[in-house]
Each structure stands twice: as C-alpha cells, then as structure tokens.
PDB file of C-alpha atoms in Angstrom:
ATOM      1  CA  MET A 988      22.594 -11.256  12.018  1.00 86.00           C
ATOM      2  CA  LYS A 989      19.227 -10.115  11.244  1.00 95.00           C
ATOM      3  CA  ARG A 990      17.488 -12.057   8.012  1.00 97.00           C
ATOM      4  CA  GLY A 991      14.885 -10.342   5.725  1.00 98.00           C
ATOM      5  CA  ILE A 992      13.772 -12.326   2.234  1.00 98.00           C
ATOM      6  CA  VAL A 993      12.630 -10.281  -0.663  1.00 99.00           C
ATOM      7  CA  ILE A 994       9.613 -11.617  -3.232  1.00 98.00           C
ATOM      8  CA  GLY A 995      10.229  -9.888  -7.093  1.00 98.00           C
ATOM      9  CA  ALA A 996      13.607  -9.385  -5.877  1.00 98.00           C
ATOM     10  CA  SER A 997      15.539 -10.584  -9.643  1.00 95.00           C
ATOM     11  CA  SER A 998      15.058  -6.674 -11.116  1.00 96.00           C
ATOM     12  CA  GLY A 999      13.621  -2.848 -10.245  1.00 96.00           C
ATOM     13  CA  ILE A1000      12.564  -2.283  -6.158  1.00 97.00           C
ATOM     14  CA  GLY A1001      13.106  -5.607  -5.181  1.00 98.00           C
ATOM     15  CA  ARG A1002      16.680  -5.779  -6.583  1.00 98.00           C
ATOM     16  CA  ALA A1003      17.895  -2.813  -4.792  1.00 98.00           C
ATOM     17  CA  LEU A1004      16.219  -3.485  -2.099  1.00 98.00           C
ATOM     18  CA  VAL A1005      18.193  -6.349  -1.703  1.00 98.00           C
ATOM     19  CA  ASP A1006      21.184  -4.276  -2.088  1.00 98.00           C
ATOM     20  CA  GLN A1007      20.314  -2.490   0.700  1.00 98.00           C
ATOM     21  CA  LEU A1008      19.280  -4.728   3.174  1.00 98.00           C
ATOM     22  CA  VAL A1009      22.757  -6.718   2.786  1.00 98.00           C
ATOM     23  CA  ALA A1010      25.032  -2.817   3.022  1.00 98.00           C
ATOM     24  CA  GLU A1011      22.314  -2.787   6.494  1.00 97.00           C
ATOM     25  CA  ASP A1012      23.472  -5.667   7.726  1.00 97.00           C
ATOM     26  CA  TYR A1013      20.873  -8.783   6.900  1.00 98.00           C
ATOM     27  CA  ASN A1014      21.278 -11.846   5.137  1.00 97.00           C
ATOM     28  CA  VAL A1015      18.231 -11.889   2.399  1.00 98.00           C
ATOM     29  CA  VAL A1016      16.362 -14.701   1.053  1.00 98.00           C
ATOM     30  CA  ALA A1017      16.224 -13.251  -2.515  1.00 98.00           C
ATOM     31  CA  ILE A1018      12.932 -15.219  -4.332  1.00 98.00           C
ATOM     32  CA  ALA A1019      12.258 -14.625  -7.937  1.00 97.00           C
ATOM     33  CA  ARG A1020      11.057 -16.049 -10.858  1.00 96.00           C
ATOM     34  CA  ARG A1021      14.511 -15.640 -13.268  1.00 96.00           C
ATOM     35  CA  VAL A1022      16.993 -17.928 -12.408  1.00 96.00           C
ATOM     36  CA  GLU A1023      19.594 -16.359 -13.411  1.00 97.00           C
ATOM     37  CA  LEU A1024      19.358 -13.250 -12.047  1.00 96.00           C
ATOM     38  CA  LEU A1025      19.018 -14.366  -8.431  1.00 96.00           C
ATOM     39  CA  GLU A1026      22.041 -16.038  -9.857  1.00 96.00           C
ATOM     40  CA  GLU A1027      24.088 -13.063  -9.912  1.00 96.00           C
ATOM     41  CA  LEU A1028      22.261 -11.779  -6.931  1.00 96.00           C
ATOM     42  CA  GLN A1029      23.955 -14.588  -4.997  1.00 95.00           C
ATOM     43  CA  ARG A1030      27.566 -14.141  -6.429  1.00 97.00           C
ATOM     44  CA  ILE A1031      27.076 -10.598  -5.612  1.00 97.00           C
ATOM     45  CA  HIS A1032      26.665 -10.701  -2.162  1.00 98.00           C
ATOM     46  CA  ALA A1033      28.223 -14.335  -1.722  1.00 95.00           C
ATOM     47  CA  GLY A1034      27.172 -15.827   1.787  1.00 96.00           C
ATOM     48  CA  ARG A1035      24.851 -13.050   2.122  1.00 98.00           C
ATOM     49  CA  VAL A1036      22.034 -13.691  -0.374  1.00 98.00           C
ATOM     50  CA  THR A1037      20.519 -16.499  -0.887  1.00 97.00           C
ATOM     51  CA  ALA A1038      18.372 -17.680  -3.744  1.00 97.00           C
ATOM     52  CA  ILE A1039      15.430 -19.444  -3.589  1.00 97.00           C
ATOM     53  CA  PRO A1040      13.728 -19.537  -7.463  1.00 98.00           C
ATOM     54  CA  GLY A1041       9.778 -18.513  -7.144  1.00 97.00           C
ATOM     55  CA  ASP A1042       6.730 -17.526  -9.091  1.00 96.00           C
ATOM     56  CA  VAL A1043       4.380 -16.325  -7.248  1.00 97.00           C
ATOM     57  CA  SER A1044       1.582 -16.646  -9.543  1.00 96.00           C
ATOM     58  CA  ASN A1045       1.231 -19.901  -8.078  1.00 96.00           C
ATOM     59  CA  PRO A1046       0.350 -19.139  -4.885  1.00 95.00           C
ATOM     60  CA  GLU A1047       0.327 -22.559  -3.143  1.00 96.00           C
ATOM     61  CA  SER A1048       3.811 -22.905  -4.042  1.00 96.00           C
ATOM     62  CA  ILE A1049       4.888 -19.260  -2.754  1.00 96.00           C
ATOM     63  CA  ARG A1050       3.595 -20.131   0.530  1.00 96.00           C
ATOM     64  CA  GLU A1051       4.664 -23.487   0.512  1.00 96.00           C
ATOM     65  CA  LEU A1052       8.480 -21.617  -0.076  1.00 97.00           C
ATOM     66  CA  LEU A1053       7.579 -19.172   2.682  1.00 97.00           C
ATOM     67  CA  GLU A1054       6.028 -21.984   4.947  1.00 96.00           C
ATOM     68  CA  SER A1055       9.523 -24.038   4.243  1.00 96.00           C
ATOM     69  CA  GLU A1056      11.482 -20.456   4.661  1.00 94.00           C
ATOM     70  CA  PHE A1057      10.152 -20.256   8.643  1.00 94.00           C
ATOM     71  CA  GLN A1058      10.219 -23.553   9.622  1.00 94.00           C
ATOM     72  CA  THR A1059      13.553 -24.303   8.483  1.00 93.00           C
ATOM     73  CA  ASN A1060      15.375 -21.561   9.691  1.00 90.00           C
ATOM     74  CA  GLY A1061      12.549 -19.910  12.117  1.00 90.00           C
ATOM     75  CA  PRO A1062      12.004 -15.947  13.300  1.00 92.00           C
ATOM     76  CA  ILE A1063      12.526 -13.314  10.329  1.00 95.00           C
ATOM     77  CA  GLU A1064      12.607  -9.742  10.695  1.00 96.00           C
ATOM     78  CA  LEU A1065      11.527  -8.560   7.729  1.00 98.00           C
ATOM     79  CA  ILE A1066       9.193  -9.458   4.673  1.00 98.00           C
ATOM     80  CA  VAL A1067       9.150  -7.561   1.695  1.00 98.00           C
ATOM     81  CA  ASN A1068       6.762  -8.450  -1.447  1.00 98.00           C
ATOM     82  CA  CYS A1069       7.598  -6.611  -5.028  1.00 97.00           C
ATOM     83  CA  ALA A1070       6.337  -8.746  -6.663  1.00 96.00           C
ATOM     84  CA  GLY A1071       3.564  -7.344  -9.587  1.00 95.00           C
ATOM     85  CA  VAL A1072       2.361  -7.734 -12.339  1.00 96.00           C
ATOM     86  CA  GLY A1073       0.123  -4.969 -15.789  1.00 94.00           C
ATOM     87  CA  PHE A1074      -0.617  -4.923 -18.838  1.00 94.00           C
ATOM     88  CA  LEU A1075      -2.422  -2.505 -20.559  1.00 94.00           C
ATOM     89  CA  ASN A1076      -5.899  -4.029 -22.050  1.00 92.00           C
ATOM     90  CA  GLN A1077      -8.128  -2.081 -23.198  1.00 91.00           C
ATOM     91  CA  ASP A1078     -10.278  -4.930 -25.370  1.00 93.00           C
ATOM     92  CA  LEU A1079      -9.928  -6.695 -21.286  1.00 91.00           C
ATOM     93  CA  GLU A1080      -8.991  -9.522 -22.337  1.00 94.00           C
ATOM     94  CA  TRP A1081      -9.508 -12.084 -20.097  1.00 95.00           C
ATOM     95  CA  LYS A1082      -5.811 -13.952 -20.054  1.00 95.00           C
ATOM     96  CA  PRO A1083      -3.944 -10.220 -19.195  1.00 94.00           C
ATOM     97  CA  GLU A1084      -6.532  -9.723 -16.490  1.00 95.00           C
ATOM     98  CA  GLN A1085      -6.242 -13.426 -15.457  1.00 96.00           C
ATOM     99  CA  GLU A1086      -2.267 -13.212 -14.989  1.00 96.00           C
ATOM    100  CA  THR A1087      -3.043  -9.644 -13.211  1.00 97.00           C
ATOM    101  CA  ILE A1088      -5.657 -10.828 -10.678  1.00 97.00           C
ATOM    102  CA  ARG A1089      -3.447 -13.987  -9.765  1.00 97.00           C
ATOM    103  CA  VAL A1090      -0.467 -12.465  -9.077  1.00 97.00           C
ATOM    104  CA  ASN A1091      -1.139  -9.422  -7.036  1.00 98.00           C
ATOM    105  CA  VAL A1092      -4.459 -10.649  -6.114  1.00 98.00           C
ATOM    106  CA  GLU A1093      -4.086 -14.206  -4.735  1.00 98.00           C
ATOM    107  CA  GLY A1094      -0.360 -14.622  -5.085  1.00 98.00           C
ATOM    108  CA  PHE A1095      -0.287 -11.413  -2.372  1.00 98.00           C
ATOM    109  CA  ALA A1096      -2.926 -12.697  -0.149  1.00 98.00           C
ATOM    110  CA  ALA A1097      -1.212 -15.760  -0.226  1.00 97.00           C
ATOM    111  CA  ILE A1098       2.295 -14.363   0.515  1.00 98.00           C
ATOM    112  CA  ALA A1099       0.837 -11.494   3.813  1.00 98.00           C
ATOM    113  CA  GLY A1100      -1.475 -14.948   4.648  1.00 97.00           C
ATOM    114  CA  ILE A1101       1.964 -16.904   5.703  1.00 96.00           C
ATOM    115  CA  ALA A1102       4.160 -13.778   6.524  1.00 96.00           C
ATOM    116  CA  VAL A1103       1.617 -12.140   9.055  1.00 96.00           C
ATOM    117  CA  ALA A1104       0.693 -15.238  10.641  1.00 96.00           C
ATOM    118  CA  ARG A1105       3.998 -16.677  11.444  1.00 95.00           C
ATOM    119  CA  MET A1106       4.979 -12.807  12.268  1.00 96.00           C
ATOM    120  CA  ILE A1107       2.241 -12.830  15.034  1.00 97.00           C
ATOM    121  CA  GLU A1108       2.922 -16.887  15.820  1.00 95.00           C
ATOM    122  CA  HIS A1109       6.984 -15.467  16.747  1.00 94.00           C
ATOM    123  CA  GLY A1110       5.360 -11.874  18.490  1.00 96.00           C
ATOM    124  CA  SER A1111       7.298  -9.091  16.190  1.00 96.00           C
ATOM    125  CA  GLY A1112       8.179  -9.003  12.600  1.00 97.00           C
ATOM    126  CA  ILE A1113       7.680  -6.382  10.082  1.00 98.00           C
ATOM    127  CA  PHE A1114       5.824  -7.655   6.477  1.00 98.00           C
ATOM    128  CA  VAL A1115       6.165  -4.579   3.416  1.00 98.00           C
ATOM    129  CA  ASN A1116       3.994  -4.539   0.552  1.00 98.00           C
ATOM    130  CA  ILE A1117       4.680  -2.331  -2.753  1.00 97.00           C
ATOM    131  CA  SER A1118       1.701  -1.107  -4.149  1.00 96.00           C
ATOM    132  CA  SER A1119       0.982   1.932  -6.612  1.00 96.00           C
ATOM    133  CA  ILE A1120      -0.704   5.357  -6.803  1.00 95.00           C
ATOM    134  CA  ALA A1121      -2.865   3.449  -9.153  1.00 94.00           C
ATOM    135  CA  ALA A1122      -4.258   1.815  -5.960  1.00 95.00           C
ATOM    136  CA  LEU A1123      -6.362   5.207  -5.625  1.00 95.00           C
ATOM    137  CA  ARG A1124      -7.558   5.949  -9.303  1.00 90.00           C
ATOM    138  CA  GLY A1125      -9.180   4.490 -12.047  1.00 87.00           C
ATOM    139  CA  ASN A1126      -8.183   2.948 -15.703  1.00 91.00           C
ATOM    140  CA  ALA A1127      -9.885   2.007 -18.218  1.00 92.00           C
ATOM    141  CA  ILE A1128      -7.205   0.074 -19.985  1.00 93.00           C
ATOM    142  CA  ALA A1129      -5.520  -1.618 -16.990  1.00 94.00           C
ATOM    143  CA  PRO A1130      -8.713  -1.788 -14.274  1.00 94.00           C
ATOM    144  CA  ALA A1131      -7.577  -5.327 -13.284  1.00 95.00           C
ATOM    145  CA  TYR A1132      -3.546  -3.667 -12.274  1.00 96.00           C
ATOM    146  CA  ASN A1133      -5.710  -1.100 -10.034  1.00 96.00           C
ATOM    147  CA  ALA A1134      -7.852  -3.022  -8.750  1.00 96.00           C
ATOM    148  CA  SER A1135      -4.856  -5.722  -7.796  1.00 97.00           C
ATOM    149  CA  LYS A1136      -3.909  -2.284  -6.065  1.00 97.00           C
ATOM    150  CA  ALA A1137      -6.356  -1.708  -4.210  1.00 96.00           C
ATOM    151  CA  PHE A1138      -7.234  -5.230  -2.211  1.00 97.00           C
ATOM    152  CA  GLU A1139      -3.077  -5.056  -1.472  1.00 97.00           C
ATOM    153  CA  SER A1140      -3.430  -1.087  -0.564  1.00 95.00           C
ATOM    154  CA  ASN A1141      -6.799  -1.819   1.362  1.00 90.00           C
TER     155      ASN A1141
END
C-alpha cells in the first residue's frame, strides 16, 4: 500500500486530493487546522485516512509533525502541500501580510525542507506544492500573496 501526506487537506484541492489518492490505493495522512473537517474525512475513508491537526502558520510544529511521521512510519511516497492563505490588502496593513508570509513562505519552507531531506535520505519520494499563477504577476492589493507564491515556485 502506498503512503501519502496531504497538508491543507480539509477543503478545496487538498480534500479532493485525499479522495483521489484513496481511490488510487494510498493510505493518506490528512493534515489541516480544521479538526471537524479532518474527522469527517477520516470517517468517510475509514481505515485509509489518518487525520492529524496541524497548523502551517507554526512552521516549527509542522516540521515536528512531519519528522514524527517519518520516524514513526518510515518512507512516504508522496507529500502534497496545499496549505496557503492570501488577503486583499490595499492599505498594506502589516498583520495580513505577516500571516501570508508566515504560512506561504515560512510554512512552505519548513514543509519542503523536511520532506525533501527525508526523501533524499530514503532515496525516493515525490514532493508537490500547489502554488498559483499569482507567482508570475504583481498585484498592488495582495503583494505578499503574489511574492509568496513566487517564492514557492522558484
């Protein structure tokens, strides 16, 4: 049985990926902030999905969570990061920009760093990050979002 991790699994692309991976015979660790949605995924895919609450806005805790998963369960074939945030922020207030940077830059870097290091160590694995076309464009009312997506894509 193949093993995968989906981060940002509670809704949208992440949730759809969990469904698809289970259909393709993966056991999936689903990570997200919204516990009730994770528990629903675990119920729907009983025995195939393990729900683990995790918050990408806390890079150190997400690194520890992933490290624990590798240490406990060994190599993982696929890790997909779908977690991300973005805010329209025409007045360039710091708090929304800070949250975007924390999740989309710091959180991504924490996830990518541990995922790629462990996959190299094990000699195999696929790491996928869902970014955005915003990586290729500027945007005066969402500057941190566009810059963070460029960071993820480079």
